mmCIF file with all atom_site columns, N, CA and C in Angstrom:
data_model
loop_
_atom_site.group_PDB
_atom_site.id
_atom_site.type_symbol
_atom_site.label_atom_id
_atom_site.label_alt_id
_atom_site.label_comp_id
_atom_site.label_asym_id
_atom_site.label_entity_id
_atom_site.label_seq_id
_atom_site.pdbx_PDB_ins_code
_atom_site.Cartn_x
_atom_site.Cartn_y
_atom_site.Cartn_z
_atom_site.occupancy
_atom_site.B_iso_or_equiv
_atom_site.pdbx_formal_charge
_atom_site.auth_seq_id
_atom_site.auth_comp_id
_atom_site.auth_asym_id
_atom_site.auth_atom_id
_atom_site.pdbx_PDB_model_num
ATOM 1  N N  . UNK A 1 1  ? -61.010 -38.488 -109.204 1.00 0.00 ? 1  UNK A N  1
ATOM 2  C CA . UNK A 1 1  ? -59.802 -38.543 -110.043 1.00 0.00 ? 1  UNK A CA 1
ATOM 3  C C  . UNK A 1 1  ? -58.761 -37.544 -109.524 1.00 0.00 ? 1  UNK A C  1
ATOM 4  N N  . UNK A 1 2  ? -59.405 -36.461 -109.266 1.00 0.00 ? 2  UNK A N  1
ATOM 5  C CA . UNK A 1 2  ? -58.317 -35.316 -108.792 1.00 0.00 ? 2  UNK A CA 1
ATOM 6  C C  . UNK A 1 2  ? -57.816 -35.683 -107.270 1.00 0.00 ? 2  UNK A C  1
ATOM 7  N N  . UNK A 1 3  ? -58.680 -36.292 -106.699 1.00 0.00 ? 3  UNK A N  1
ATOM 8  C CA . UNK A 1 3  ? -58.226 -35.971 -105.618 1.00 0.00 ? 3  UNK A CA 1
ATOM 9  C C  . UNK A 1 3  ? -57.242 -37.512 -105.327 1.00 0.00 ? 3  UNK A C  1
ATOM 10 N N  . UNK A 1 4  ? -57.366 -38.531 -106.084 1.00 0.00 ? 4  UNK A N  1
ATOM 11 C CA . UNK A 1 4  ? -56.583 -39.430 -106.193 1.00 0.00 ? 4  UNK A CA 1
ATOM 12 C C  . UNK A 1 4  ? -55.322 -38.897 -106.421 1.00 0.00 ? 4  UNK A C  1
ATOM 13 N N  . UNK A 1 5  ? -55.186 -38.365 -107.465 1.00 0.00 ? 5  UNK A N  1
ATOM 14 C CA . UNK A 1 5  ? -53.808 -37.906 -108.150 1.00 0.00 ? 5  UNK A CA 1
ATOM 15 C C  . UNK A 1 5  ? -53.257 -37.054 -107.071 1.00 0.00 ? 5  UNK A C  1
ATOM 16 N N  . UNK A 1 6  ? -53.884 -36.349 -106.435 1.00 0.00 ? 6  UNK A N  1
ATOM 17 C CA . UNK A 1 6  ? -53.205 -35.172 -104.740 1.00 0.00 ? 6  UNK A CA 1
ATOM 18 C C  . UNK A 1 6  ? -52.449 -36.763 -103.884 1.00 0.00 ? 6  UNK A C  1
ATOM 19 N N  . UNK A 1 7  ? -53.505 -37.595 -104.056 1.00 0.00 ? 7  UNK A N  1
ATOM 20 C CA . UNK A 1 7  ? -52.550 -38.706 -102.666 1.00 0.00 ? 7  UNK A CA 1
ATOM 21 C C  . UNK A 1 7  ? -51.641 -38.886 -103.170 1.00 0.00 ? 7  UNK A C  1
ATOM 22 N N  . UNK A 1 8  ? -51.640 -39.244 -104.535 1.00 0.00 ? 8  UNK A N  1
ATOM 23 C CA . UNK A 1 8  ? -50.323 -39.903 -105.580 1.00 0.00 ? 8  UNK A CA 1
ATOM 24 C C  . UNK A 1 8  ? -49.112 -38.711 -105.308 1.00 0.00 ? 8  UNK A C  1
ATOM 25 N N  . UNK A 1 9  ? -49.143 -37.442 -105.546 1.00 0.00 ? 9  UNK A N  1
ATOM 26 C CA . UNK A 1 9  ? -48.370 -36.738 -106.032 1.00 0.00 ? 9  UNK A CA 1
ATOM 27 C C  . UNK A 1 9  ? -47.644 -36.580 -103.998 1.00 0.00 ? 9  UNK A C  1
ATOM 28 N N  . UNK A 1 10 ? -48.584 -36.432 -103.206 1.00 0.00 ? 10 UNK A N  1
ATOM 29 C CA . UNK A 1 10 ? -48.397 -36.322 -101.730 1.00 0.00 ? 10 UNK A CA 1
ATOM 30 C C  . UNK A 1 10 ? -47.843 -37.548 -101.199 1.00 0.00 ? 10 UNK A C  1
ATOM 31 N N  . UNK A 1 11 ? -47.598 -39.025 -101.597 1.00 0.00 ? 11 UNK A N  1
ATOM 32 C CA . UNK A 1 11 ? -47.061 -40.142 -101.136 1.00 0.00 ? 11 UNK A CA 1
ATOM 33 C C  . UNK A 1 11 ? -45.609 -39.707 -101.511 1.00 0.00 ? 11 UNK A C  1
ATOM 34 N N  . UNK A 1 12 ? -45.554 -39.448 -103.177 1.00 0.00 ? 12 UNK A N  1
ATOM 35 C CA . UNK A 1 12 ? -43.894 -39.134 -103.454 1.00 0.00 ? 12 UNK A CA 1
ATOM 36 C C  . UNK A 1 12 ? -43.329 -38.679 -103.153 1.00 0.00 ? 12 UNK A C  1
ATOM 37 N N  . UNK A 1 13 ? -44.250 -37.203 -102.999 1.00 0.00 ? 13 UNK A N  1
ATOM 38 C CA . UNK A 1 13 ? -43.435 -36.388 -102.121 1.00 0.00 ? 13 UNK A CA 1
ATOM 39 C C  . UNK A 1 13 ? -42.685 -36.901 -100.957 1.00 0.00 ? 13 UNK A C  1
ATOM 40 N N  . UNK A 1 14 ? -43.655 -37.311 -100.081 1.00 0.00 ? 14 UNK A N  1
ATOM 41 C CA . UNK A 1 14 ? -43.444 -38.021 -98.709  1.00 0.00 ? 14 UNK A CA 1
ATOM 42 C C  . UNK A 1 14 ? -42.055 -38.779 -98.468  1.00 0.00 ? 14 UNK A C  1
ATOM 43 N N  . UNK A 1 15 ? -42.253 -39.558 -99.685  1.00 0.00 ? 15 UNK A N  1
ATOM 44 C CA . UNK A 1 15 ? -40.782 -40.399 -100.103 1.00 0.00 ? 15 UNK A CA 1
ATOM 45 C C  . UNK A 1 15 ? -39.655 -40.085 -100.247 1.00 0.00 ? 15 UNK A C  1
ATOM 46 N N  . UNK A 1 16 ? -40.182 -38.928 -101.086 1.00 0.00 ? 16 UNK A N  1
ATOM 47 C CA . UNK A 1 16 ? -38.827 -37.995 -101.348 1.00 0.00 ? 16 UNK A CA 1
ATOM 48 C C  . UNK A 1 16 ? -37.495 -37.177 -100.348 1.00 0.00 ? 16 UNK A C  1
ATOM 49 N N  . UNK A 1 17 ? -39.203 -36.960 -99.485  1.00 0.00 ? 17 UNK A N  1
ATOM 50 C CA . UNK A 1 17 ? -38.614 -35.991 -97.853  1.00 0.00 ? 17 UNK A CA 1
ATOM 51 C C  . UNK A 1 17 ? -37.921 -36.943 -97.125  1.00 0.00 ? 17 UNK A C  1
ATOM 52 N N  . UNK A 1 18 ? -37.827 -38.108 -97.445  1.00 0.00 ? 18 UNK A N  1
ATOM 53 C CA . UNK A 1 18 ? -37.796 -39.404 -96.478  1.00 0.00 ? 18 UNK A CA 1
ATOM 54 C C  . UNK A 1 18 ? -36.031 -39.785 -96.896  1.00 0.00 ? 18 UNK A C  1
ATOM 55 N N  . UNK A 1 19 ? -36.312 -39.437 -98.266  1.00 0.00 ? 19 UNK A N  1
ATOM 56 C CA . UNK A 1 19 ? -34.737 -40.072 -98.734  1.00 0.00 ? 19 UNK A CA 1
ATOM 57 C C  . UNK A 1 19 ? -34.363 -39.011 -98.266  1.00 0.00 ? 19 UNK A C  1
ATOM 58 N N  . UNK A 1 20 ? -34.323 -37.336 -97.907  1.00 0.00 ? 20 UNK A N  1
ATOM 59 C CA . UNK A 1 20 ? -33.577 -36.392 -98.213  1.00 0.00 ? 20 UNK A CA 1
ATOM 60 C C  . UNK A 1 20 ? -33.157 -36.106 -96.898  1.00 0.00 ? 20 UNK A C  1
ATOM 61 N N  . UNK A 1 21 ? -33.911 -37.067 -95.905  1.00 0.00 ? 21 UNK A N  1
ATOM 62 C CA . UNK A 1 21 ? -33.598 -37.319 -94.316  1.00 0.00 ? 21 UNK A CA 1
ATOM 63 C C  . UNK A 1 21 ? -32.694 -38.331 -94.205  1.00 0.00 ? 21 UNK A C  1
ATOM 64 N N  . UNK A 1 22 ? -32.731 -39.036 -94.738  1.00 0.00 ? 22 UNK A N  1
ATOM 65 C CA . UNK A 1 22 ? -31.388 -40.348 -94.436  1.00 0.00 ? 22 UNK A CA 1
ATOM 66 C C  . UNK A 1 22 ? -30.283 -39.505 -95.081  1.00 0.00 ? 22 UNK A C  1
ATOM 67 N N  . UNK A 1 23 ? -30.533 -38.674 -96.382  1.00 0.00 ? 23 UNK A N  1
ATOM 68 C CA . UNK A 1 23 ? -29.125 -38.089 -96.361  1.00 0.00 ? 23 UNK A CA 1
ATOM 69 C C  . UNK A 1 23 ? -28.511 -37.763 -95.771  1.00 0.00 ? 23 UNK A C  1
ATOM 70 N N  . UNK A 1 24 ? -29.307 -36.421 -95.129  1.00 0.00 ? 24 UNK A N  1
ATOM 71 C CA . UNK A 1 24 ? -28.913 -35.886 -94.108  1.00 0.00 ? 24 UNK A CA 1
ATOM 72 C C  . UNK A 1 24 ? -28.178 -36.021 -92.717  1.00 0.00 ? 24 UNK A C  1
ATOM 73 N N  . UNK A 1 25 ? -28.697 -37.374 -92.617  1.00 0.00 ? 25 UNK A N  1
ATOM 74 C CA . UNK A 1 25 ? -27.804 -38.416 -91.428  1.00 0.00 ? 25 UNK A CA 1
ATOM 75 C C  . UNK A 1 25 ? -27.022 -38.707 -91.896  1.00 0.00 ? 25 UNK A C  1
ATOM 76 N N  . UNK A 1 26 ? -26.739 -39.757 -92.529  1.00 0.00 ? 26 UNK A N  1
ATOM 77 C CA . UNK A 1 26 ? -25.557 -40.195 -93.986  1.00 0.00 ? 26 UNK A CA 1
ATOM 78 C C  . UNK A 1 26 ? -24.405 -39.000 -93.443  1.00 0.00 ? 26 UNK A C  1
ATOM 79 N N  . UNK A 1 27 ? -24.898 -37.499 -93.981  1.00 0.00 ? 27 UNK A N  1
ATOM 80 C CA . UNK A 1 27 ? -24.062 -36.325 -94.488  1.00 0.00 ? 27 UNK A CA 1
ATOM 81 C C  . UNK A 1 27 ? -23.462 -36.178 -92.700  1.00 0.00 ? 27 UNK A C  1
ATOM 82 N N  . UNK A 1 28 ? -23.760 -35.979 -91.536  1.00 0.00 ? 28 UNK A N  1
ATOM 83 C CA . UNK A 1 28 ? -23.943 -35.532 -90.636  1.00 0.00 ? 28 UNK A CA 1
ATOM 84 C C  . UNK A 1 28 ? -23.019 -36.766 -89.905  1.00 0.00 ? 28 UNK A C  1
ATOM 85 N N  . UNK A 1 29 ? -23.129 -38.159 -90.005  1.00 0.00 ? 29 UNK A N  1
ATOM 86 C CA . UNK A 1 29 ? -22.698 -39.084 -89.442  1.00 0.00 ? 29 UNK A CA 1
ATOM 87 C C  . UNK A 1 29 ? -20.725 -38.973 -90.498  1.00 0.00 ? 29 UNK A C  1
ATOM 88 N N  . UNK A 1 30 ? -20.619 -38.756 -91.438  1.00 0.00 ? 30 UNK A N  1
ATOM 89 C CA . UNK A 1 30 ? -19.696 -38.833 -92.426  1.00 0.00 ? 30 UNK A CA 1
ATOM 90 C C  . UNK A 1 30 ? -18.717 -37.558 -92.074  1.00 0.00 ? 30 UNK A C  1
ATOM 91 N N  . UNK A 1 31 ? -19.439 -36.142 -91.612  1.00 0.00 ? 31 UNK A N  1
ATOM 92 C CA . UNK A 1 31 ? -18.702 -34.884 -90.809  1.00 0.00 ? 31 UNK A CA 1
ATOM 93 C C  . UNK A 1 31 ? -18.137 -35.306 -89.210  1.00 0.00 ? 31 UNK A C  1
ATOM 94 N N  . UNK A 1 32 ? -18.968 -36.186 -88.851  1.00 0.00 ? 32 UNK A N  1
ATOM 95 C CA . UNK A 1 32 ? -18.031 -37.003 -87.144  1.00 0.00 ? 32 UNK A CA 1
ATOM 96 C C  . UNK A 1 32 ? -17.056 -37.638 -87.559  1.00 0.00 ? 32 UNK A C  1
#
């Protein structure tokens, strides 16, 4: 159970880092 809920909470994360990288391009491509 616990260690299910670590993949769960570690996928979102993952996701999260993922959107906060396209921002970053987004932000970076929008300063050119």
């Amino acid at each position: 159970m616990y260690g299910f809920l670590k993949i769960e909470i570690n996928s979102i994360g993952f996701k999260l880092l993922q959107k906060e990288k396209k921002l970053h391009q987004k932000q970076k491509v929008k300063k050119r």
